[in-house]
PDB file of C-alpha atoms in Angstrom:
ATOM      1  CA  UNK O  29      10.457 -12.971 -32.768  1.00  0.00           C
ATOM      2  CA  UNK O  30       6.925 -10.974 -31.767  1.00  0.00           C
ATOM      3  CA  UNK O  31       6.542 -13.300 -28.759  1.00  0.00           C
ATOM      4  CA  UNK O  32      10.306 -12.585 -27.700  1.00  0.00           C
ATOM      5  CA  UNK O  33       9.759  -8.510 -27.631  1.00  0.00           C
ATOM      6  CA  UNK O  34       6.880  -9.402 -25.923  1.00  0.00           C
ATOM      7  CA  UNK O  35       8.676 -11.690 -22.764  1.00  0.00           C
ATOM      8  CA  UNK O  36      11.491  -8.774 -22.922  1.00  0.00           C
ATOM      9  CA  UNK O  37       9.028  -5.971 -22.667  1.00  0.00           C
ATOM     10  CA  UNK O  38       7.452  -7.847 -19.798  1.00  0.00           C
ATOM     11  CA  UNK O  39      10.020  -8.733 -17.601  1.00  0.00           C
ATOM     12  CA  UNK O  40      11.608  -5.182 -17.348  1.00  0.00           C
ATOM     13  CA  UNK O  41       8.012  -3.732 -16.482  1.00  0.00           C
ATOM     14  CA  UNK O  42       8.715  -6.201 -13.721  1.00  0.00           C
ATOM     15  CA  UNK O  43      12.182  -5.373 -12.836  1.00  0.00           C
ATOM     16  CA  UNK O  44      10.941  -2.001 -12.776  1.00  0.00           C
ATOM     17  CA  UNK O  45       7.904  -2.400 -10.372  1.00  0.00           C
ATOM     18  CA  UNK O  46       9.767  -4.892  -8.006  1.00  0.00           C
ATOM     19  CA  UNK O  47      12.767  -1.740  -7.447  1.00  0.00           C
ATOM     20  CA  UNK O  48       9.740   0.168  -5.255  1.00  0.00           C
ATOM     21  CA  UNK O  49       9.631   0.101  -1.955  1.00  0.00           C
ATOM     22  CA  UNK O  50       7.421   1.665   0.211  1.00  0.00           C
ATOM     23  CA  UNK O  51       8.759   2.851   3.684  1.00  0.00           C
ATOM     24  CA  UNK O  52       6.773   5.059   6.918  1.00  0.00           C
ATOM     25  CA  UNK O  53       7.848   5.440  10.271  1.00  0.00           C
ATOM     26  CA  UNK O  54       4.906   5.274  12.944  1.00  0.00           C
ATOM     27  CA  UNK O  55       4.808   6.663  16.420  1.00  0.00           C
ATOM     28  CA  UNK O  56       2.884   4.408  18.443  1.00  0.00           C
ATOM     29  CA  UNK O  57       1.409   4.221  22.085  1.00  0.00           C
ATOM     30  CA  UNK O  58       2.775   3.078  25.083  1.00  0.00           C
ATOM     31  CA  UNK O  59       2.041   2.914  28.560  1.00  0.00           C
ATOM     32  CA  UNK O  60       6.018   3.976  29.587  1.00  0.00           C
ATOM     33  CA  UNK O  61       7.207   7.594  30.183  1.00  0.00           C
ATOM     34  CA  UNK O  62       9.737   9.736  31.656  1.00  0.00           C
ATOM     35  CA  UNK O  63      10.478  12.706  32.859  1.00  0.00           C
ATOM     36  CA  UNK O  64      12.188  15.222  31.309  1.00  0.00           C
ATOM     37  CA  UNK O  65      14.289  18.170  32.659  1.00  0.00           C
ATOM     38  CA  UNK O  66      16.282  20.543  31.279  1.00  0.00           C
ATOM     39  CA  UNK O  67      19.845  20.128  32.631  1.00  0.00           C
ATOM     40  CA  UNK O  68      23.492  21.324  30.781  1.00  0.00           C
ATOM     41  CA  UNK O  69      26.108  18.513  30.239  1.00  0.00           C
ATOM     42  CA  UNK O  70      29.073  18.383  28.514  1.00  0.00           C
ATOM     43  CA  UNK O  71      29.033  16.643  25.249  1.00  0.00           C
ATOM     44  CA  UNK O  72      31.879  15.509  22.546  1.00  0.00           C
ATOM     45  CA  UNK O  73      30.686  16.830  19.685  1.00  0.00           C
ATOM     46  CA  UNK O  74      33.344  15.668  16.762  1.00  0.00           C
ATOM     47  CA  UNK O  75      30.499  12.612  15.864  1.00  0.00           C
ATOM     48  CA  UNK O  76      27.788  14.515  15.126  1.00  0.00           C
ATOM     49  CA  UNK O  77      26.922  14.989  11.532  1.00  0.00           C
ATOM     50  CA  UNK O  78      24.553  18.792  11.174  1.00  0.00           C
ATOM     51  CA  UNK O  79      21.510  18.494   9.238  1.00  0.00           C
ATOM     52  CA  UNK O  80      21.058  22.065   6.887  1.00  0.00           C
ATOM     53  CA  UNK O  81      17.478  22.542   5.532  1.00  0.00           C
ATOM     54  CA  UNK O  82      16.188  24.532   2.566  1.00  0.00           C
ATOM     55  CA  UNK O  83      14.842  27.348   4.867  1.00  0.00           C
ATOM     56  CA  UNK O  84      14.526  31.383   4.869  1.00  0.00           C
ATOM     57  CA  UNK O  85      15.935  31.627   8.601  1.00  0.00           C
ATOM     58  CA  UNK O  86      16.833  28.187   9.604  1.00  0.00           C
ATOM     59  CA  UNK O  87      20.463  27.560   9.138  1.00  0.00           C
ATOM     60  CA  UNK O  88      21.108  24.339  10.977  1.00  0.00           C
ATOM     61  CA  UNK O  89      19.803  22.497  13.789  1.00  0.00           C
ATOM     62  CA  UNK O  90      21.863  19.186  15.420  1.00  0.00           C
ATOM     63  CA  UNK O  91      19.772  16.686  17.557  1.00  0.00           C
ATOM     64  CA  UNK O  92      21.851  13.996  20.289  1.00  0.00           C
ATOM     65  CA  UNK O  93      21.423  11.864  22.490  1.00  0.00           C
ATOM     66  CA  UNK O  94      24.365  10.492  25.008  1.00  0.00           C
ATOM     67  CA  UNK O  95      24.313   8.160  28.228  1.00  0.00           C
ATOM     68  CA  UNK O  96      24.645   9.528  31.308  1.00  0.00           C
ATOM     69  CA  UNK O  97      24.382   6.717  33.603  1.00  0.00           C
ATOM     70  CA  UNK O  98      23.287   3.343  33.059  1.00  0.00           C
ATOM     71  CA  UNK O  99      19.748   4.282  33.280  1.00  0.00           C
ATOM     72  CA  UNK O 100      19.777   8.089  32.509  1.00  0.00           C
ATOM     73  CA  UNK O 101      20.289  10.063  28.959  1.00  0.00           C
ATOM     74  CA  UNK O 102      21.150  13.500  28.089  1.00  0.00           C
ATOM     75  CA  UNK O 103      19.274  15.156  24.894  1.00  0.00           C
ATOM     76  CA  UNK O 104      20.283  18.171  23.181  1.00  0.00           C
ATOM     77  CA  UNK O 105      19.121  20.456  20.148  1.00  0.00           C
ATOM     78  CA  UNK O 106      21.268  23.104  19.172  1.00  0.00           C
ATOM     79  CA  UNK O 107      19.749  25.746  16.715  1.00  0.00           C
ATOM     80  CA  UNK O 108      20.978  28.238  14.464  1.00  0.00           C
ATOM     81  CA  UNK O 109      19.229  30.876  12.430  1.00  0.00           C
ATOM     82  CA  UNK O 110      20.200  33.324  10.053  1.00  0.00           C
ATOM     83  CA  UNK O 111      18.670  36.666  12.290  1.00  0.00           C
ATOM     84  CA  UNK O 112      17.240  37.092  15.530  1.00  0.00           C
ATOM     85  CA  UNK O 113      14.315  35.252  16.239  1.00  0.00           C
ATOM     86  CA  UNK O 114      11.572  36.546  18.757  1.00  0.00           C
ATOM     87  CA  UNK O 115      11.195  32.943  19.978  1.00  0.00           C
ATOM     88  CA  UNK O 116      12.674  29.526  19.535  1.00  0.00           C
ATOM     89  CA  UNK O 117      10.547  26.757  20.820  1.00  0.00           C
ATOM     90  CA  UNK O 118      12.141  23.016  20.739  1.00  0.00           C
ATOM     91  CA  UNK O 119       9.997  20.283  21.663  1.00  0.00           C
ATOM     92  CA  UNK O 120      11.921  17.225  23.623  1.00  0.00           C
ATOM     93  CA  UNK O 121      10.529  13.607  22.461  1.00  0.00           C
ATOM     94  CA  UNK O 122      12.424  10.717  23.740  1.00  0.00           C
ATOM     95  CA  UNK O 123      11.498   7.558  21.718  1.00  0.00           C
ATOM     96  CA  UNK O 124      11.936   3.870  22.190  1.00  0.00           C
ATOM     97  CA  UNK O 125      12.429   0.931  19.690  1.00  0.00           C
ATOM     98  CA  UNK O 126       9.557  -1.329  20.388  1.00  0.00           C
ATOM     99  CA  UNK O 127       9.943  -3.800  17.697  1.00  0.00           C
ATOM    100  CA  UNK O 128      10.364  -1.644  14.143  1.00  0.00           C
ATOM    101  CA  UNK O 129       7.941   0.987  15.961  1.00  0.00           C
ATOM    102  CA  UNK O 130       9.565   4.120  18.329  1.00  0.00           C
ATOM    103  CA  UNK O 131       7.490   5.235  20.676  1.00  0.00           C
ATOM    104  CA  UNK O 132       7.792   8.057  22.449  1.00  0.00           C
ATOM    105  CA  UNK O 133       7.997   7.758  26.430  1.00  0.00           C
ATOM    106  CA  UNK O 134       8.883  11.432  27.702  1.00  0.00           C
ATOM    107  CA  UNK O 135       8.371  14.740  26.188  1.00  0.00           C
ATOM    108  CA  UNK O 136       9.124  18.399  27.284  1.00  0.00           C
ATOM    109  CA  UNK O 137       9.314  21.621  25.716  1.00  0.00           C
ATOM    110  CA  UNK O 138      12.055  24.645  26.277  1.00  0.00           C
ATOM    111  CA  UNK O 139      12.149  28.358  25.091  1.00  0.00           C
ATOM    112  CA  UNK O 140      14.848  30.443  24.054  1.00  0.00           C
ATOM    113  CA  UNK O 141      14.000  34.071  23.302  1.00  0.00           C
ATOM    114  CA  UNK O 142      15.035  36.863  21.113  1.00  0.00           C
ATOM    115  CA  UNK O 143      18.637  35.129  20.132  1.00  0.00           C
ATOM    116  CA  UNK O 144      19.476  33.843  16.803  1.00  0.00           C
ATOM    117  CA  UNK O 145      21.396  30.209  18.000  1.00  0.00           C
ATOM    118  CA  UNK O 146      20.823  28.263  21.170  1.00  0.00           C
ATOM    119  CA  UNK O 147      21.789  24.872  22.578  1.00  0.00           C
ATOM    120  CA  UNK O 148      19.252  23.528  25.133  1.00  0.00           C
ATOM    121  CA  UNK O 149      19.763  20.408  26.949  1.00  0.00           C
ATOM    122  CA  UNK O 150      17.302  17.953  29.097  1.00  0.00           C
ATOM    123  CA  UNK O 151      17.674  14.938  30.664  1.00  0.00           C
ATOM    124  CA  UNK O 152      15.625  11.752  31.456  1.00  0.00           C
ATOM    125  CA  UNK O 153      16.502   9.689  34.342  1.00  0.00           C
ATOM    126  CA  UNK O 154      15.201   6.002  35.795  1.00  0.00           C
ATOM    127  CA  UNK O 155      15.208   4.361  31.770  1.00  0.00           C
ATOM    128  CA  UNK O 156      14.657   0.882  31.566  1.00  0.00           C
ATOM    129  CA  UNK O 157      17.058  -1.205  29.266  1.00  0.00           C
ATOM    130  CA  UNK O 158      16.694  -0.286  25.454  1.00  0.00           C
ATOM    131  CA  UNK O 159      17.232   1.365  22.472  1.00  0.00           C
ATOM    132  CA  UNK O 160      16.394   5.238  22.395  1.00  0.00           C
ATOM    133  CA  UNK O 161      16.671   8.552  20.363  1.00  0.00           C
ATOM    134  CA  UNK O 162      15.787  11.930  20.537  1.00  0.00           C
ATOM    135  CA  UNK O 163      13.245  13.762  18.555  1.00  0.00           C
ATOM    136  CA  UNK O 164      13.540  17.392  18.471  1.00  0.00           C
ATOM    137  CA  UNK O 165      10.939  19.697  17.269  1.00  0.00           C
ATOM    138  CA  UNK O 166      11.931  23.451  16.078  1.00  0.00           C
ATOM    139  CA  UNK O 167      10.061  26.142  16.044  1.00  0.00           C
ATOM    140  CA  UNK O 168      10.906  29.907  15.292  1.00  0.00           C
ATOM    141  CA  UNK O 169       9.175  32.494  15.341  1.00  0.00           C
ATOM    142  CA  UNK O 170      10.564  35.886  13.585  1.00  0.00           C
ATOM    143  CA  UNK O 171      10.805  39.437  15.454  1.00  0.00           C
ATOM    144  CA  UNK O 172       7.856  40.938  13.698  1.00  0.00           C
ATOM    145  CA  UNK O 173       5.366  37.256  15.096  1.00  0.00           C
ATOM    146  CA  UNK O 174       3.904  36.799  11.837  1.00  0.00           C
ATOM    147  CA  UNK O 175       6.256  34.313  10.491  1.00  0.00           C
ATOM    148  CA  UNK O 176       7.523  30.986  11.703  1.00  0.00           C
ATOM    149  CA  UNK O 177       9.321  27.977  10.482  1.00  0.00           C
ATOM    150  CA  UNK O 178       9.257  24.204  11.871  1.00  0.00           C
ATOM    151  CA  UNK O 179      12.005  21.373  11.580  1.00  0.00           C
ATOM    152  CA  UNK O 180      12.045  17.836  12.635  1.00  0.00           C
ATOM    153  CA  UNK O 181      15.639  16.536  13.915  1.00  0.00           C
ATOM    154  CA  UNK O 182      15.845  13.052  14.837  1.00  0.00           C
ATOM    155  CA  UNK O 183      19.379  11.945  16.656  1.00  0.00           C
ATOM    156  CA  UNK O 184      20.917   8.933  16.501  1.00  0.00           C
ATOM    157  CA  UNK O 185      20.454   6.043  18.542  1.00  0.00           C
ATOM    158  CA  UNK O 186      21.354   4.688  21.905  1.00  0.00           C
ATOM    159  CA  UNK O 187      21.419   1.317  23.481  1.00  0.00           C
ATOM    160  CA  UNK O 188      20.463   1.232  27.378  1.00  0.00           C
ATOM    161  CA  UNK O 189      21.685  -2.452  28.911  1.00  0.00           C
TER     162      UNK O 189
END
């Protein structure tokens, strides 16, 4: 009966370590890259599913990604805060799946200034075939400079044939 409670005991420490799993995303190196420009386009936006952080001015911010052309893409971040922020500073990475890794081939940055919301849009041109996404960095900065916040948006993902 001892050795029983024993076995039991056991195999649910088992079940209950083999449940883990341990997952990371890695940016990694590469020798491709684009350029990136900042260029309006008109998007459907019914798809896209908002992202809302815990955050004291932050409201929302909505990262895409869309084909242009067989070999170009259109990124955009749109931003919304809850007041008037001096600056808002998005950072542009476009990333490629290389195997499980993305790595990111392009990156520019855009300002908006003293607005609470803004949708900024860039473009890369000349892609090879692929599978991308957009990473877009947030920054604001408050009216009185002494306080910012930072969000990470990732979009979804595109295949280039």
């Amino acid at each position: 009966m001892k050795t029983r409670k024993i076995v039991a005991l056991i195999l649910a420490m088992v079940m209950l370590f083999v449940q883990a799993v341990s997952v990371y995303a890695e940016e990694s190196e590469t020798t491709e890259w684009y350029e990136l420009v900042e260029e309006d386009f008109e998007m459907d936006t019914e798809s896209i599913q908002p992202v809302s952080p815990y955050s004291l001015y932050l409201m929302n911010v909505i990262s895409s990604i869309v084909k242009l052309d067989s070999n170009k893409v259109g990124m955009r971040a749109e931003v919304h805060c809850a007041a008037v922020m001096s600056k808002i500073t998005i950072t542009f990475k476009l990333q490629k799946l290389s195997g499980t890794s993305w790595n990111t081939v392009g990156s520019t940055v855009v300002y908006a200034y003293n607005t609470s919301s803004t949708a900024k849009s860039v473009t890369a041109s000349n892609l090879s075939k692929g599978t991308y996404r957009t990473k877009a960095s947030v920054m604001v900065t408050a009216s009185n400079s002494s306080y910012s916040e930072t969000l990470t948006c990732y979009s979804g993902s595109i295949n280039l044939t």
